[in-house]
Amino acid sequence: FQEAASPMMEQMVYFHDHTMMILLIITVMVGYVMLSLCWNKQLNRNLLDGQKIETAWTVLPVFVLIMIAMPSLRLLYLMDEVSEPSITMKTVGHQWYWSYEYSDFNHIEFDSYMVPESDLEKGMFRLLEVDNRVVLPMQAQVRILVTAADVLHSWTVPSLGVKVDATPGRINQTSFFMNRPGLFYGQCSEICGANHSFMPITIESVKTKTFINWIQKMSEASLG
């Protein structure tokens, strides 16, 4: 996983570690039993027909599945929960670029294209940098409305734990909370055509004051 930049992604990493630990214990136990069978001559008559051990290995997996299912269901409900958003942004997938619209402000919308390899500057990531980054405030609940204008796309930012399908004629929504500043990269995760791998997503998480200044500049540019 990428380093988590949101509380939801942190919870997903914790659940992954929790499940992997359970799987590791099961793997070690089953491996030990299989190795012991190679050296066991099966001469103990009490092991040939044991109701207690059969009951144990039937009931034990039930508790193991509960230990995995309960945090999984909790996480699923948390991912679907959209609380009171501080800001709403709409994103539209096109072949092959993204369009963004800040619904809470007037006339702030732009297209975001991948920067060609010939135009990359030092420090930029190939196939991940865009000409217009999505600027959003940190420490604020952000709601994202996702749709598509032509074919199926998928708006995905792994470090935020966000993956939303962009479906023509339908608006899907999700929310996230960025707990630190930085640049967070993603890509379309739905095979949408020949240039599927050339429509990246770049989110710039900034302080609220910096975000307000950016909004003012964008408003002045749109009016001018």
Short mmCIF file of C-alpha atoms in Angstrom, two decimals:
data_model
loop_
_atom_site.label_atom_id
_atom_site.label_comp_id
_atom_site.label_asym_id
_atom_site.label_seq_id
_atom_site.Cartn_x
_atom_site.Cartn_y
_atom_site.Cartn_z
CA PHE A 1 0.00 0.00 0.00
CA GLN A 2 0.96 3.62 -0.43
CA GLU A 3 1.38 5.65 2.73
CA ALA A 4 -2.08 6.45 4.05
CA ALA A 5 -3.17 10.08 3.78
CA SER A 6 -6.70 9.71 5.16
CA PRO A 7 -8.25 8.05 8.23
CA MET A 8 -10.21 5.67 5.99
CA MET A 9 -7.07 4.41 4.28
CA GLU A 10 -5.44 3.94 7.68
CA GLN A 11 -8.36 1.74 8.71
CA MET A 12 -8.05 -0.26 5.49
CA VAL A 13 -4.35 -0.86 6.19
CA TYR A 14 -5.16 -1.94 9.76
CA PHE A 15 -7.79 -4.38 8.48
CA HIS A 16 -5.33 -5.77 5.93
CA ASP A 17 -2.72 -6.36 8.65
CA HIS A 18 -5.36 -7.92 10.92
CA THR A 19 -6.50 -10.35 8.22
CA MET A 20 -2.96 -11.22 7.15
CA MET A 21 -2.05 -12.09 10.75
CA ILE A 22 -5.00 -14.48 10.95
CA LEU A 23 -4.02 -16.06 7.64
CA LEU A 24 -0.43 -16.41 8.82
CA ILE A 25 -1.53 -18.25 11.98
CA ILE A 26 -3.78 -20.57 9.94
CA THR A 27 -1.00 -21.24 7.44
CA VAL A 28 1.49 -22.10 10.20
CA MET A 29 -0.98 -24.40 11.96
CA VAL A 30 -1.99 -26.23 8.78
CA GLY A 31 1.66 -26.51 7.71
CA TYR A 32 2.60 -27.98 11.08
CA VAL A 33 -0.20 -30.56 10.87
CA MET A 34 0.78 -31.55 7.32
CA LEU A 35 4.43 -31.97 8.29
CA SER A 36 3.52 -33.96 11.41
CA LEU A 37 1.43 -36.32 9.27
CA CYS A 38 4.53 -37.19 7.28
CA TRP A 39 6.16 -38.61 10.42
CA ASN A 40 3.08 -39.91 12.21
CA LYS A 41 2.39 -43.63 11.71
CA GLN A 42 -1.31 -43.24 12.69
CA LEU A 43 -1.15 -46.02 15.27
CA ASN A 44 -3.11 -44.22 17.98
CA ARG A 45 -6.66 -45.55 17.92
CA ASN A 46 -7.99 -42.51 19.83
CA LEU A 47 -7.07 -40.25 16.89
CA LEU A 48 -8.82 -42.39 14.28
CA ASP A 49 -12.31 -41.47 15.52
CA GLY A 50 -12.49 -38.35 17.64
CA GLN A 51 -15.81 -36.54 18.00
CA LYS A 52 -14.32 -33.76 20.10
CA ILE A 53 -11.59 -32.81 17.64
CA GLU A 54 -14.06 -32.95 14.73
CA THR A 55 -16.33 -30.58 16.63
CA ALA A 56 -13.41 -28.28 17.36
CA TRP A 57 -12.23 -27.98 13.77
CA THR A 58 -15.82 -27.34 12.67
CA VAL A 59 -16.57 -24.62 15.23
CA LEU A 60 -13.16 -22.92 15.21
CA PRO A 61 -13.42 -21.66 11.59
CA VAL A 62 -16.74 -20.02 12.49
CA PHE A 63 -15.02 -17.84 15.09
CA VAL A 64 -12.20 -17.11 12.67
CA LEU A 65 -14.68 -15.92 10.03
CA ILE A 66 -16.43 -13.73 12.62
CA MET A 67 -13.09 -12.15 13.54
CA ILE A 68 -12.61 -11.27 9.87
CA ALA A 69 -16.22 -10.34 9.02
CA MET A 70 -16.96 -7.92 11.85
CA PRO A 71 -14.20 -5.37 11.14
CA SER A 72 -14.81 -5.85 7.41
CA LEU A 73 -18.50 -4.94 7.70
CA ARG A 74 -17.66 -1.99 9.93
CA LEU A 75 -15.21 -0.71 7.34
CA LEU A 76 -17.71 -1.14 4.50
CA TYR A 77 -20.32 0.95 6.33
CA LEU A 78 -17.74 3.64 7.12
CA MET A 79 -16.72 3.84 3.46
CA ASP A 80 -20.33 4.37 2.36
CA GLU A 81 -21.03 7.00 5.00
CA VAL A 82 -21.03 10.57 3.67
CA SER A 83 -21.05 13.02 6.57
CA GLU A 84 -21.56 16.78 6.44
CA PRO A 85 -19.13 17.88 3.69
CA SER A 86 -17.13 21.10 3.94
CA ILE A 87 -16.65 21.24 0.17
CA THR A 88 -18.12 19.44 -2.83
CA MET A 89 -16.35 18.76 -6.09
CA LYS A 90 -17.70 17.16 -9.24
CA THR A 91 -15.45 15.17 -11.57
CA VAL A 92 -16.35 13.94 -15.05
CA GLY A 93 -14.38 11.29 -16.91
CA HIS A 94 -13.76 11.76 -20.64
CA GLN A 95 -11.75 9.86 -23.22
CA TRP A 96 -9.08 10.49 -22.02
CA TYR A 97 -8.93 13.21 -19.39
CA TRP A 98 -10.77 14.42 -16.30
CA SER A 99 -12.91 17.54 -15.86
CA TYR A 100 -13.42 19.13 -12.45
CA GLU A 101 -16.03 21.54 -11.14
CA TYR A 102 -16.08 23.12 -7.69
CA SER A 103 -19.81 23.12 -7.01
CA ASP A 104 -19.63 25.50 -4.04
CA PHE A 105 -18.12 28.30 -6.13
CA ASN A 106 -19.13 30.03 -9.35
CA HIS A 107 -17.28 29.48 -12.62
CA ILE A 108 -14.46 27.35 -11.19
CA GLU A 109 -14.05 24.41 -13.51
CA PHE A 110 -11.19 23.08 -15.60
CA ASP A 111 -9.90 20.09 -17.55
CA SER A 112 -6.96 18.05 -16.33
CA TYR A 113 -4.69 16.44 -18.95
CA MET A 114 -1.60 14.35 -18.46
CA VAL A 115 1.69 16.21 -18.98
CA PRO A 116 3.48 14.73 -22.03
CA GLU A 117 6.81 13.08 -21.35
CA SER A 118 8.60 15.71 -23.45
CA ASP A 119 7.28 18.50 -21.17
CA LEU A 120 8.16 16.89 -17.83
CA GLU A 121 10.36 18.90 -15.49
CA LYS A 122 12.79 17.61 -12.91
CA GLY A 123 10.96 15.93 -10.03
CA MET A 124 7.78 15.18 -11.98
CA PHE A 125 6.47 11.64 -12.25
CA ARG A 126 6.00 10.14 -15.69
CA LEU A 127 2.36 9.26 -16.55
CA LEU A 128 1.17 10.77 -13.24
CA GLU A 129 1.65 14.54 -13.54
CA VAL A 130 -1.16 16.72 -14.91
CA ASP A 131 -1.34 20.29 -16.21
CA ASN A 132 -4.11 21.29 -13.76
CA ARG A 133 -3.96 19.74 -10.31
CA VAL A 134 -6.98 19.31 -8.07
CA VAL A 135 -6.40 21.62 -5.10
CA LEU A 136 -8.32 20.71 -1.94
CA PRO A 137 -8.03 21.74 1.71
CA MET A 138 -6.63 19.37 4.28
CA GLN A 139 -8.42 18.66 7.58
CA ALA A 140 -11.78 19.10 5.82
CA GLN A 141 -14.47 16.64 4.77
CA VAL A 142 -14.54 16.57 0.96
CA ARG A 143 -17.42 15.12 -1.05
CA ILE A 144 -16.71 13.93 -4.59
CA LEU A 145 -19.45 13.51 -7.21
CA VAL A 146 -18.24 11.26 -10.03
CA THR A 147 -19.75 10.63 -13.46
CA ALA A 148 -18.62 10.06 -17.04
CA ALA A 149 -19.41 11.70 -20.37
CA ASP A 150 -18.75 8.77 -22.71
CA VAL A 151 -17.65 5.37 -21.37
CA LEU A 152 -16.96 3.78 -17.98
CA HIS A 153 -14.08 5.28 -15.99
CA SER A 154 -12.96 4.90 -12.39
CA TRP A 155 -11.67 7.77 -10.24
CA THR A 156 -9.06 6.21 -7.98
CA VAL A 157 -6.56 7.64 -5.49
CA PRO A 158 -4.92 4.76 -3.53
CA SER A 159 -3.34 6.83 -0.75
CA LEU A 160 -6.78 8.23 0.15
CA GLY A 161 -8.56 4.88 -0.09
CA VAL A 162 -10.90 6.22 -2.79
CA LYS A 163 -12.13 4.30 -5.83
CA VAL A 164 -15.40 5.39 -7.47
CA ASP A 165 -16.78 4.21 -10.80
CA ALA A 166 -17.63 6.97 -13.28
CA THR A 167 -20.73 5.78 -15.13
CA PRO A 168 -22.43 7.70 -17.98
CA GLY A 169 -25.87 8.94 -16.93
CA ARG A 170 -25.26 8.23 -13.25
CA ILE A 171 -23.66 10.23 -10.43
CA ASN A 172 -21.80 8.33 -7.73
CA GLN A 173 -20.51 9.99 -4.61
CA THR A 174 -17.95 9.37 -1.93
CA SER A 175 -16.10 11.44 0.64
CA PHE A 176 -12.65 11.56 2.19
CA PHE A 177 -10.69 13.49 4.76
CA MET A 178 -7.05 14.35 4.07
CA ASN A 179 -5.06 14.53 7.29
CA ARG A 180 -1.81 15.90 5.89
CA PRO A 181 -0.57 18.13 3.07
CA GLY A 182 1.09 16.72 -0.04
CA LEU A 183 0.59 15.45 -3.57
CA PHE A 184 -1.49 12.33 -4.01
CA TYR A 185 -1.56 10.52 -7.33
CA GLY A 186 -4.04 8.16 -8.91
CA GLN A 187 -5.17 6.85 -12.29
CA CYS A 188 -8.29 5.66 -14.03
CA SER A 189 -8.84 2.08 -12.85
CA GLU A 190 -11.35 1.09 -15.50
CA ILE A 191 -10.24 -0.03 -18.96
CA CYS A 192 -11.78 2.81 -20.95
CA GLY A 193 -10.03 2.63 -24.32
CA ALA A 194 -6.72 3.01 -26.10
CA ASN A 195 -5.43 5.81 -23.83
CA HIS A 196 -6.73 4.32 -20.60
CA SER A 197 -3.31 4.61 -18.94
CA PHE A 198 -2.91 8.27 -19.86
CA MET A 199 -5.55 9.97 -17.69
CA PRO A 200 -3.93 10.37 -14.26
CA ILE A 201 -5.28 12.13 -11.17
CA THR A 202 -3.21 14.53 -9.08
CA ILE A 203 -4.58 15.96 -5.84
CA GLU A 204 -2.74 18.71 -4.02
CA SER A 205 -3.64 18.89 -0.34
CA VAL A 206 -3.01 22.35 1.10
CA LYS A 207 -3.89 24.41 4.16
CA THR A 208 -7.26 26.15 4.22
CA LYS A 209 -5.76 29.62 3.81
CA THR A 210 -3.78 28.49 0.77
CA PHE A 211 -6.91 26.91 -0.69
CA ILE A 212 -8.90 30.14 -0.26
CA ASN A 213 -6.18 32.12 -2.01
CA TRP A 214 -6.20 29.58 -4.87
CA ILE A 215 -9.98 29.86 -5.18
CA GLN A 216 -9.72 33.66 -5.40
CA LYS A 217 -7.11 33.44 -8.14
CA MET A 218 -9.21 30.96 -10.09
CA SER A 219 -12.31 33.17 -9.75
CA GLU A 220 -10.40 36.23 -10.97
CA ALA A 221 -8.98 34.26 -13.90
CA SER A 222 -12.43 32.98 -14.93
CA LEU A 223 -13.96 36.46 -14.74
CA GLY A 224 -11.03 38.08 -16.50
#
